PDB file of C-alpha atoms and ligand atoms in Angstrom:
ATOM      1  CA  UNK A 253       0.000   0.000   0.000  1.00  0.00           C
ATOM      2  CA  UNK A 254       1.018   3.186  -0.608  1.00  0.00           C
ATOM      3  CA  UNK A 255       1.765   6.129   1.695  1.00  0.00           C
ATOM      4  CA  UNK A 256      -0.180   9.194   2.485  1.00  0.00           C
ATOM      5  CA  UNK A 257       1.811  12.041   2.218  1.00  0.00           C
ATOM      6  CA  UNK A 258       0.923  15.528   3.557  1.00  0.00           C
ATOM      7  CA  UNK A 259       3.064  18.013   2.690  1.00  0.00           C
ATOM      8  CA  UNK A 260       2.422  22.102   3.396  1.00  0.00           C
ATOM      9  CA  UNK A 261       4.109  24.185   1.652  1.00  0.00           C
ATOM     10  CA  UNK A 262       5.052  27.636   3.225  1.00  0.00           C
ATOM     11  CA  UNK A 263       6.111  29.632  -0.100  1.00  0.00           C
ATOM     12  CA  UNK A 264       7.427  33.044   1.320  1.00  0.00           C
ATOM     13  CA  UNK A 265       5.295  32.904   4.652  1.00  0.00           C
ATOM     14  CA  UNK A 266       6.427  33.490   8.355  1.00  0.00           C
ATOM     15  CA  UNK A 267       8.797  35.288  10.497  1.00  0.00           C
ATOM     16  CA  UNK A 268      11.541  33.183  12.022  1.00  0.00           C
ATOM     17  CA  UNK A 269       9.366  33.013  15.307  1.00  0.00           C
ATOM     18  CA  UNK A 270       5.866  32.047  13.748  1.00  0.00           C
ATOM     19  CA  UNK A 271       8.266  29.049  11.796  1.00  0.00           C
ATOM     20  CA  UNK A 272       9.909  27.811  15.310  1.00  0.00           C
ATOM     21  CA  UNK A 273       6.709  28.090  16.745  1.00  0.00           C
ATOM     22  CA  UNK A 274       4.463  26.042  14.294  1.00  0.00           C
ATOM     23  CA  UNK A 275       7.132  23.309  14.511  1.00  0.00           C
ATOM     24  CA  UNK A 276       7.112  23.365  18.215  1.00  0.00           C
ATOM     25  CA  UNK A 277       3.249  23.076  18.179  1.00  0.00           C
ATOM     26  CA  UNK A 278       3.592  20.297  15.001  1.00  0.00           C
ATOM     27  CA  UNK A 279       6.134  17.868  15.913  1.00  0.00           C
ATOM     28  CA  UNK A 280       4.297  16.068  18.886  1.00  0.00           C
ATOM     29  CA  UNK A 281       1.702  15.126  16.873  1.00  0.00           C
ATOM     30  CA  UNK A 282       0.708  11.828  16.106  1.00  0.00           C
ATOM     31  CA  UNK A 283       1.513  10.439  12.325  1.00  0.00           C
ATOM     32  CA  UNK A 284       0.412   6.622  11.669  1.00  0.00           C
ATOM     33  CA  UNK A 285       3.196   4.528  10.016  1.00  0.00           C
ATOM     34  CA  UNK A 286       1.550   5.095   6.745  1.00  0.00           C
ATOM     35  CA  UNK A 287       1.590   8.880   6.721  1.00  0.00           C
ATOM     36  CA  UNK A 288       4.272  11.249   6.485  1.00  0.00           C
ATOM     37  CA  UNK A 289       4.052  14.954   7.312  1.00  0.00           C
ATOM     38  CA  UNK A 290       6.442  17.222   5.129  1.00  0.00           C
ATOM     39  CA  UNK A 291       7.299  21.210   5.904  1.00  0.00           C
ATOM     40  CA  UNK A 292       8.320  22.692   3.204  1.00  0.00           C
ATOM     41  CA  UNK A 293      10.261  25.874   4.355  1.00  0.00           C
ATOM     42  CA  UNK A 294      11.907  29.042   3.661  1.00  0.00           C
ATOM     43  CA  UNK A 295      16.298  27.851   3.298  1.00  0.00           C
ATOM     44  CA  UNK A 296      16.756  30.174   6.079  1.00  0.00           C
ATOM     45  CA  UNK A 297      14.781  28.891   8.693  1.00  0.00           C
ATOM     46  CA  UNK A 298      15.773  25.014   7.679  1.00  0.00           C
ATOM     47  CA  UNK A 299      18.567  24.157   9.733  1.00  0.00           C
ATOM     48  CA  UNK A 300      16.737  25.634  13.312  1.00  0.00           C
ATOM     49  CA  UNK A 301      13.415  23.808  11.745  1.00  0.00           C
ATOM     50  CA  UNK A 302      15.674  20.449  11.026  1.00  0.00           C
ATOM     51  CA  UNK A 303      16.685  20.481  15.160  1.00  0.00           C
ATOM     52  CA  UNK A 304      13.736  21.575  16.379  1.00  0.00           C
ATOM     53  CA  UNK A 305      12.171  18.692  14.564  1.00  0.00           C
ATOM     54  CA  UNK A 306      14.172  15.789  15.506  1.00  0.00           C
ATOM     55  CA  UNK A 307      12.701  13.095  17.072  1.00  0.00           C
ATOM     56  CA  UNK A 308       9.365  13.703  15.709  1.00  0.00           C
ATOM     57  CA  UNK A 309       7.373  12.360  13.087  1.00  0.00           C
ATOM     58  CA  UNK A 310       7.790  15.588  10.772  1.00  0.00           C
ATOM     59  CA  UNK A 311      10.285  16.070   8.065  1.00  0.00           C
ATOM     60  CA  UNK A 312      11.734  19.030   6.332  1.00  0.00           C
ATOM     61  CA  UNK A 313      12.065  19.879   3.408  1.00  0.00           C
ATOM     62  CA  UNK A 314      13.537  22.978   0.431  1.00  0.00           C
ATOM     63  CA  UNK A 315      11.326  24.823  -1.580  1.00  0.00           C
ATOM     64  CA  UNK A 316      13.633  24.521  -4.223  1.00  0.00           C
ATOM     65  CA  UNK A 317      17.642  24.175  -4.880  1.00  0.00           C
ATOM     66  CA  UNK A 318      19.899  24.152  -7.600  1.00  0.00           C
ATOM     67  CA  UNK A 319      21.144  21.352  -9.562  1.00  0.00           C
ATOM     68  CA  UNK A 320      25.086  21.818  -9.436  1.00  0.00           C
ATOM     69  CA  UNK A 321      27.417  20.639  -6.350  1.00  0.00           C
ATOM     70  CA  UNK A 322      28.879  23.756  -5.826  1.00  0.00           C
ATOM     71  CA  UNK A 323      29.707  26.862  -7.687  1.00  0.00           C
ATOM     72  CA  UNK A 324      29.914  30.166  -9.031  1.00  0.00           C
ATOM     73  CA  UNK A 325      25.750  30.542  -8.590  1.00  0.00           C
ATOM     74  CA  UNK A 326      25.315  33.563  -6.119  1.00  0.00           C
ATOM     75  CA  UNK A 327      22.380  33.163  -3.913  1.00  0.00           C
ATOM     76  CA  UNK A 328      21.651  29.610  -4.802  1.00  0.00           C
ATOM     77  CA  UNK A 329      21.552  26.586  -2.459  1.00  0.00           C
ATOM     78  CA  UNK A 330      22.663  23.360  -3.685  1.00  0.00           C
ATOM     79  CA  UNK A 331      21.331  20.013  -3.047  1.00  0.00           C
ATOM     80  CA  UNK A 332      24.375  18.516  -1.043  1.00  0.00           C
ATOM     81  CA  UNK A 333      23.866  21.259   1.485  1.00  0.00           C
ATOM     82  CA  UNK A 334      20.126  20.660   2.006  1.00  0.00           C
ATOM     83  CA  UNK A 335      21.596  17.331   2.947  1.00  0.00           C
ATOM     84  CA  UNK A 336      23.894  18.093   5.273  1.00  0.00           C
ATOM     85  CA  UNK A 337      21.518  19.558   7.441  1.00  0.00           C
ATOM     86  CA  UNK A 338      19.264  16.756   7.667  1.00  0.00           C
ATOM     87  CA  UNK A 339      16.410  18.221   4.992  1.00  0.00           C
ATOM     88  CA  UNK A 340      14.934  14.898   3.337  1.00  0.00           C
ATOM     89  CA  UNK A 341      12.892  16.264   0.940  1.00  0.00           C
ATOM     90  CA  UNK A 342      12.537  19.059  -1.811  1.00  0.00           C
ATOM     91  CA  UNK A 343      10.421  20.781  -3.776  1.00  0.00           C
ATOM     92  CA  UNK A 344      10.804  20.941  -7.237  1.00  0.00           C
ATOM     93  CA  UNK A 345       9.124  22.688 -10.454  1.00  0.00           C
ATOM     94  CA  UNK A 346       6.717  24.329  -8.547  1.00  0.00           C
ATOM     95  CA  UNK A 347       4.768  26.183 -11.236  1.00  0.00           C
ATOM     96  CA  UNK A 348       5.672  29.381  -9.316  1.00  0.00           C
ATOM     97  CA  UNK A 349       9.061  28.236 -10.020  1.00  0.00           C
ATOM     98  CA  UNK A 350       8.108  27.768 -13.598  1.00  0.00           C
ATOM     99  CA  UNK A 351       6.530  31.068 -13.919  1.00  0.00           C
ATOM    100  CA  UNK A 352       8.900  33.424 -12.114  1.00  0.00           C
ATOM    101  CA  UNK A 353      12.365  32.112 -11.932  1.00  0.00           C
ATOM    102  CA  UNK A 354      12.815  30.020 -15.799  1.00  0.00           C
ATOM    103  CA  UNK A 355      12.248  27.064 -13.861  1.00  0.00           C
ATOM    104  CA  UNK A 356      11.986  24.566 -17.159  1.00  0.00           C
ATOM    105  CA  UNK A 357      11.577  20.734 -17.690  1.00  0.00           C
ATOM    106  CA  UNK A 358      14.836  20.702 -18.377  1.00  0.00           C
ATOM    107  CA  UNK A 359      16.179  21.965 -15.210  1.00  0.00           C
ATOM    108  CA  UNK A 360      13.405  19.942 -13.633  1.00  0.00           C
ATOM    109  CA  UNK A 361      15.306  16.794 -14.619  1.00  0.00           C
ATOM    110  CA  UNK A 362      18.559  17.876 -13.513  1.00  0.00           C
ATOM    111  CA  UNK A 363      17.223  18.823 -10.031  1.00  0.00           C
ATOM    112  CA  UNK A 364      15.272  15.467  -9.710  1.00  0.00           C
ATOM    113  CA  UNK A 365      18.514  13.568 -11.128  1.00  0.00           C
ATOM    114  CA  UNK A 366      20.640  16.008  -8.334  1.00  0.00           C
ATOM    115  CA  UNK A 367      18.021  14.958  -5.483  1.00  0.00           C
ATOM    116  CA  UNK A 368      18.985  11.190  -5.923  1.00  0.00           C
ATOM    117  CA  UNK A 369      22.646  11.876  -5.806  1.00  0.00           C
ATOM    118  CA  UNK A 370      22.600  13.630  -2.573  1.00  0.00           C
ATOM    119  CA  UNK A 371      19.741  11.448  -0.881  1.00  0.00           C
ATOM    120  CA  UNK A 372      17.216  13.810  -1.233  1.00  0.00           C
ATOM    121  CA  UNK A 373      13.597  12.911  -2.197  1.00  0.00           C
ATOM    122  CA  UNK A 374      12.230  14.667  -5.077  1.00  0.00           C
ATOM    123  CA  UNK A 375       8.790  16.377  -4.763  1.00  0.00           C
ATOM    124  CA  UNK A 376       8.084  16.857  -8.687  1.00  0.00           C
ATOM    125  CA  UNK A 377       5.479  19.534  -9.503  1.00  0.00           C
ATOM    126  CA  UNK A 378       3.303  19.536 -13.186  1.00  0.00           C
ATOM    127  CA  UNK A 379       0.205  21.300 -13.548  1.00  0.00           C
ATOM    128  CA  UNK A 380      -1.867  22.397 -16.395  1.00  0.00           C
ATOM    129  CA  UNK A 381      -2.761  25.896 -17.015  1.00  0.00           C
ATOM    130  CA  UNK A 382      -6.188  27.271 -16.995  1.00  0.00           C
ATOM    131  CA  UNK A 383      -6.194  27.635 -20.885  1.00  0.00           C
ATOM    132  CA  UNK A 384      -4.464  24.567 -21.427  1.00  0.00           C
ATOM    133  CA  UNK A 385      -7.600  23.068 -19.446  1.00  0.00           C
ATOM    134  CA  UNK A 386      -9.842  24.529 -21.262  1.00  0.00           C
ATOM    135  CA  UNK A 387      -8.019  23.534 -24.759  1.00  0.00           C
ATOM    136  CA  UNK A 388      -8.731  19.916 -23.808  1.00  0.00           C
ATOM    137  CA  UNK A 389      -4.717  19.536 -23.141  1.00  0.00           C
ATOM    138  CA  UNK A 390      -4.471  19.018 -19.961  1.00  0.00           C
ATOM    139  CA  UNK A 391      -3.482  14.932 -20.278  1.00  0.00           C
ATOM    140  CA  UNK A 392      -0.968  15.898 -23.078  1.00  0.00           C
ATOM    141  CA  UNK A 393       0.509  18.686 -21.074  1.00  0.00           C
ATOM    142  CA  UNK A 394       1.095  16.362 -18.039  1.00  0.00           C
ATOM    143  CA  UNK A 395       2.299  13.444 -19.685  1.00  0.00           C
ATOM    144  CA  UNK A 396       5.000  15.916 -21.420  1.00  0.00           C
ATOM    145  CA  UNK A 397       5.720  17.252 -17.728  1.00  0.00           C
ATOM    146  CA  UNK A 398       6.048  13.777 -16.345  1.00  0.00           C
ATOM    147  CA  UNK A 399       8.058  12.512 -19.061  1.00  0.00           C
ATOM    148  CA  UNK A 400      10.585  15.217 -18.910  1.00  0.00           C
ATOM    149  CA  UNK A 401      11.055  15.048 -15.579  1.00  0.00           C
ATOM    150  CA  UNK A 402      11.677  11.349 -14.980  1.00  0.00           C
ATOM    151  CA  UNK A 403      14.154  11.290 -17.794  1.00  0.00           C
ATOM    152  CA  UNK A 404      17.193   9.171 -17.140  1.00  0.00           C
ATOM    153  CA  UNK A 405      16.255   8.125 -13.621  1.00  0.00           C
ATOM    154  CA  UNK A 406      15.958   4.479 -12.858  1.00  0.00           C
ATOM    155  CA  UNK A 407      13.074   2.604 -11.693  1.00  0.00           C
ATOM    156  CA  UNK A 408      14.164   2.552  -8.230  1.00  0.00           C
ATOM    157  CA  UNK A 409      14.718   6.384  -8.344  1.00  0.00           C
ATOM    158  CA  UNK A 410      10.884   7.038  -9.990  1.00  0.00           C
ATOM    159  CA  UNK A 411       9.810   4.762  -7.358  1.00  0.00           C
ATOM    160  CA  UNK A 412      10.834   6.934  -4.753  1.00  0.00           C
ATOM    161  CA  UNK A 413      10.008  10.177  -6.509  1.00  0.00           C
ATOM    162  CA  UNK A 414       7.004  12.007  -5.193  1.00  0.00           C
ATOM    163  CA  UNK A 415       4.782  13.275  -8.020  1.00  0.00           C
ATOM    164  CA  UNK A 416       2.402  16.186  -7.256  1.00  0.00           C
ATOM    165  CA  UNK A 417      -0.169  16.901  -9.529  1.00  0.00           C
ATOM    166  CA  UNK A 418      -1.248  21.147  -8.978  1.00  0.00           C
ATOM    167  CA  UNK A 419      -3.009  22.342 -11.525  1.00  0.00           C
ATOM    168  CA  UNK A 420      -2.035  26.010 -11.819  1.00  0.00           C
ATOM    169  CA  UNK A 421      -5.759  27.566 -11.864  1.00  0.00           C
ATOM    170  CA  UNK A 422      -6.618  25.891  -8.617  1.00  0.00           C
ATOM    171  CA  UNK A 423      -3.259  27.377  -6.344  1.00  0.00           C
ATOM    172  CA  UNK A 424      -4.510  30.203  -4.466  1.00  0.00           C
ATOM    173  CA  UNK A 425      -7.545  30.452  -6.107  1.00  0.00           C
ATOM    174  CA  UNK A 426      -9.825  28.268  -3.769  1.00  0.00           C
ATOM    175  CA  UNK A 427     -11.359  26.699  -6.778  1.00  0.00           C
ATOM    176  CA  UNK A 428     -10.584  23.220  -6.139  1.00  0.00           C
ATOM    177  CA  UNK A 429     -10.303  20.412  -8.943  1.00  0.00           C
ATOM    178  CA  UNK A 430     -13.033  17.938  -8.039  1.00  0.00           C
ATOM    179  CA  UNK A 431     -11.869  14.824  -6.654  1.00  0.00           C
ATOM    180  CA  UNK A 432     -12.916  13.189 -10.028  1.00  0.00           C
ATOM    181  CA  UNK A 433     -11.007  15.520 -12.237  1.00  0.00           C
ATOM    182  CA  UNK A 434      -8.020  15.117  -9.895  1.00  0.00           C
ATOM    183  CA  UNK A 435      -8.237  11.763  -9.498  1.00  0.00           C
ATOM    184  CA  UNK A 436      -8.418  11.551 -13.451  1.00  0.00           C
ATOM    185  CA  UNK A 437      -5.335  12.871 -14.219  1.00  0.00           C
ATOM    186  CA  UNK A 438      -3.530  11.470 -11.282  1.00  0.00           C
ATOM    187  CA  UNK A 439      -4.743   7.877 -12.363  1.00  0.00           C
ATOM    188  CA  UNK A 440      -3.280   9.103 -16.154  1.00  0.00           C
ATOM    189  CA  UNK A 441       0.027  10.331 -14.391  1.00  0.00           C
ATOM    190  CA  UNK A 442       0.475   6.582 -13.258  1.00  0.00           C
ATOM    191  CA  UNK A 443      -0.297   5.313 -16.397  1.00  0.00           C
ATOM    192  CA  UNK A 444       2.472   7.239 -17.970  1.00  0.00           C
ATOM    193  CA  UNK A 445       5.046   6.228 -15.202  1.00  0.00           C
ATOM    194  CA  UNK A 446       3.826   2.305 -16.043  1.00  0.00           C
ATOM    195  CA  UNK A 447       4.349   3.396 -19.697  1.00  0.00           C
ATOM    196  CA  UNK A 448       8.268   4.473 -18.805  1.00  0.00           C
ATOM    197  CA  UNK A 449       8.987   1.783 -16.246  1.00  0.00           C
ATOM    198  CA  UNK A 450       6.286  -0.856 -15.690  1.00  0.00           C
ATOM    199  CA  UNK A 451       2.866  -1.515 -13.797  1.00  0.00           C
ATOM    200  CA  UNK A 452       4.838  -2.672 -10.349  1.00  0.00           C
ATOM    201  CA  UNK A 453       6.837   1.023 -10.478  1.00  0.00           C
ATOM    202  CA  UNK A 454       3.942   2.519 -10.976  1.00  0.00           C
ATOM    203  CA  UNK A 455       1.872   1.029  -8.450  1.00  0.00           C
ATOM    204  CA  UNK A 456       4.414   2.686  -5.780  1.00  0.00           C
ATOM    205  CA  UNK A 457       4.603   5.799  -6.961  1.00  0.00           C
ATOM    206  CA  UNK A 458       3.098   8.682  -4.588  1.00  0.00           C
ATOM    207  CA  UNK A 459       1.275  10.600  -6.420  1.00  0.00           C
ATOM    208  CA  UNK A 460      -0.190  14.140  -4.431  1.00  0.00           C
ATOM    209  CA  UNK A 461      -3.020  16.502  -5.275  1.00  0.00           C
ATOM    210  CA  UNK A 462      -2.177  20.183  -4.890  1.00  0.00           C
ATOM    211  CA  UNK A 463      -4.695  23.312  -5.226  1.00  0.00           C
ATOM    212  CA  UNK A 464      -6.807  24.913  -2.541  1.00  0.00           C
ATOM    213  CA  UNK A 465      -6.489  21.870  -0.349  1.00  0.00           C
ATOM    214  CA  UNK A 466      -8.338  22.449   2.718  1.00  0.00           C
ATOM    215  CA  UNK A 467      -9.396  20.198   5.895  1.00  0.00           C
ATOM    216  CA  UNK A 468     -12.830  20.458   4.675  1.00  0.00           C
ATOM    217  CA  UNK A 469     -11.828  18.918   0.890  1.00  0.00           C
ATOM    218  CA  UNK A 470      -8.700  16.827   1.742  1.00  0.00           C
ATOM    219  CA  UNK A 471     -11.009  13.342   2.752  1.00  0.00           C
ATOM    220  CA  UNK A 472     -12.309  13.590  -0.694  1.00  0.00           C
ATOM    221  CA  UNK A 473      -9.249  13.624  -2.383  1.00  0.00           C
ATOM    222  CA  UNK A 474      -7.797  11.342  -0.535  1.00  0.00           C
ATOM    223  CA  UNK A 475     -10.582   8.576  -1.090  1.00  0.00           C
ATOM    224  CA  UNK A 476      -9.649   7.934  -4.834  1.00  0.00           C
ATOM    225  CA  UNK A 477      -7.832   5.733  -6.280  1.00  0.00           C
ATOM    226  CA  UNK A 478      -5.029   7.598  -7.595  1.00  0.00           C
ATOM    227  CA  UNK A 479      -4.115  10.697  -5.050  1.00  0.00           C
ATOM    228  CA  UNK A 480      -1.798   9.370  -2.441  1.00  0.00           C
ATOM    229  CA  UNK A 481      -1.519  13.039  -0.469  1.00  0.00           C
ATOM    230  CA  UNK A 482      -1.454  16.345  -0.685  1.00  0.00           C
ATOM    231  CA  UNK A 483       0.858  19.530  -1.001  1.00  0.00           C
ATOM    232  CA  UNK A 484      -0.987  21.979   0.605  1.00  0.00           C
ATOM    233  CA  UNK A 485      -0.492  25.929   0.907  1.00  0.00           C
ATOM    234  CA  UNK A 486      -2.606  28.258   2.534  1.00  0.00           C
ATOM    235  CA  UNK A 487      -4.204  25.929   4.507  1.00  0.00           C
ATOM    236  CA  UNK A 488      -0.805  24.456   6.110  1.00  0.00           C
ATOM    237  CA  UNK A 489       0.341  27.890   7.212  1.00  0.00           C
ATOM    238  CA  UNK A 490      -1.900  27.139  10.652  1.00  0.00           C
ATOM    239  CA  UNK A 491      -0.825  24.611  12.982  1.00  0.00           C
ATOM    240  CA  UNK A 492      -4.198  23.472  13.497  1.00  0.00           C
ATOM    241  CA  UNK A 493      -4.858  23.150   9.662  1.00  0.00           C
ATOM    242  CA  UNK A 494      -1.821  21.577   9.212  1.00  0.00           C
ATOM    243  CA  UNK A 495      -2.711  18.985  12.165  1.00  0.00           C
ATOM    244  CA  UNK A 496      -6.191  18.672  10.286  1.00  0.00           C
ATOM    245  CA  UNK A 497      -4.558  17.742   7.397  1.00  0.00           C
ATOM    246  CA  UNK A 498      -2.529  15.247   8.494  1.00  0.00           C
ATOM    247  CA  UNK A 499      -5.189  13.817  10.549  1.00  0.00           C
ATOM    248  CA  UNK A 500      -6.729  13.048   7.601  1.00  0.00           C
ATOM    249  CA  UNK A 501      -3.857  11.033   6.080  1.00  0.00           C
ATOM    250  CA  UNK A 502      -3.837   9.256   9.740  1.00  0.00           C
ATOM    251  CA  UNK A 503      -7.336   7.857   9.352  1.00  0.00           C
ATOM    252  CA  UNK A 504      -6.916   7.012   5.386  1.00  0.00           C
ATOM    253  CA  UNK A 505      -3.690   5.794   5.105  1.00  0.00           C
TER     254      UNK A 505
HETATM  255  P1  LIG B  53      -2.815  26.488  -2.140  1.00  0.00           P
HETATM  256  O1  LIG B  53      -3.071  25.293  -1.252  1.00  0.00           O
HETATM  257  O2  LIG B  53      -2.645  27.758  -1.370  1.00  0.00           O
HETATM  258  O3  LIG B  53      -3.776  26.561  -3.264  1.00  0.00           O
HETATM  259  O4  LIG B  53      -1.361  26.245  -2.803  1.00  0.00           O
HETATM  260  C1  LIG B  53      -1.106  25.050  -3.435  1.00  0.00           C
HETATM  261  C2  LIG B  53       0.350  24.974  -3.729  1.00  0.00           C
HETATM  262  O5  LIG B  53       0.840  25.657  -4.607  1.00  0.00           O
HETATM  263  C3  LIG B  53       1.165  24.073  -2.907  1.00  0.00           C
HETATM  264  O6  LIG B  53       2.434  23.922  -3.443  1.00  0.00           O
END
């Protein structure tokens, strides 16, 4: 079976006191095996957020990170030092990402490549634009997205990756994707990982939902067939959301 995995997502949220203290309040609570809680941070806070949260069920994780070793790349954090702090997870091709900062498929692949050399799990972001929805493109868009991303990475390593599905007119929006349409292209997501690898890899893949998650909507998604979490924004930025949310991977996981 596969895990649930809840993962919020910060973006550029909190002081350095409302961070330590939503960990404080976090990490005692209770994750079933099957579950895993993710914070995805702000870099600067990671390395107090990494200590505060040892010991407890709930990992951290980048936002982002760039694909060389080390380097001539001012401002830029690279994957090897996300390690070395104890993050386990990272973000990557957020369609924020994609929009603001050239984030491309290209570099996609190189991060998600760079994740598995430094022991980092990959959280892989593809989402469909409002207009490419509405073009009837949406399945062609993803399958590109997927296909790009998981390029040269062996079955183990796609295994392992996280795949979150966030389709871009449903982040921030509060217009959810129904738990059918979600669950439709999260089931064709799979599909195109069997297509790559085989049935058995795809059958372990974790495959989130992302888009106006809330406490209220999360059950729903999580009671298909194909969405295995969820990578959540605004409504992770609360402790008690965040608990909520969780909760709900708890009782269907
Ligand atoms: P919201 O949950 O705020 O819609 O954001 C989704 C998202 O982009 C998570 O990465």
């Amino acid at each position: 079976m596969r895990n649930k995995v809840i993962a919020g997502n910060w973006k550029m949220n909190k002081s350095f006191e409302e961070a330590t203290q939503f960990i404080d309040e976090v990490k005692g609570m209770e994750v079933a095996a099957n579950t895993e809680a993710i914070v995805c941070a702000p870099f600067i806070y990671l390395t107090n957020l990494v200590e505060r949260a040892k010991g407890s069920n709930v990992k951290i994780a980048a936002q982002t990170m760039h694909y060389e070793e080390s380097g001539a790349f001012t401002g830029e954090v690279s994957p090897s030092m996300l390690f070395s702090i104890g993050v386990t997870h990272v973000v990557i091709g957020h369609s924020e990402r994609r929009e603001y900062y050239n984030e491309t498929d290209d570099t996609v692949n190189k991060k998600t490549i760079a994740a598995f050399d430094h022991n980092l799990t990959p959280i892989v972001c593809v989402g469909e634009t409002l207009e490419q929805r509405e073009a009837n493109e949406t399945l062609s868009h993803i399958e590109s997205q997927v296909k790009q991303a998981l390029a040269n990475l062996n079955d183990d390593q796609i295994t392992k990756t996280i795949i979150a599905y966030e389709p871009i007119w449903a982040i921030g929006t509060g217009k959810t994707a129904s738990s059918e349409d979600a669950n439709e292209v999260c089931a064709h997501i799979r599909k195109v990982v069997a297509d790559i690898t085989s049935q058995a890899t795809a059958d372990k893949v974790v495959i989130q939902y992302g888009g106006s998650v809330k406490p209220d909507n999360i059950d729903e998604l999580l009671q298909t067939s194909d969405i295995d979490g969820a990578l959540v924004g605004g409504a992770s930025l609360e402790p008690a959301s965040f608990k909520q949310l969780v909760e709900a991977g708890n009782r269907l996981s």
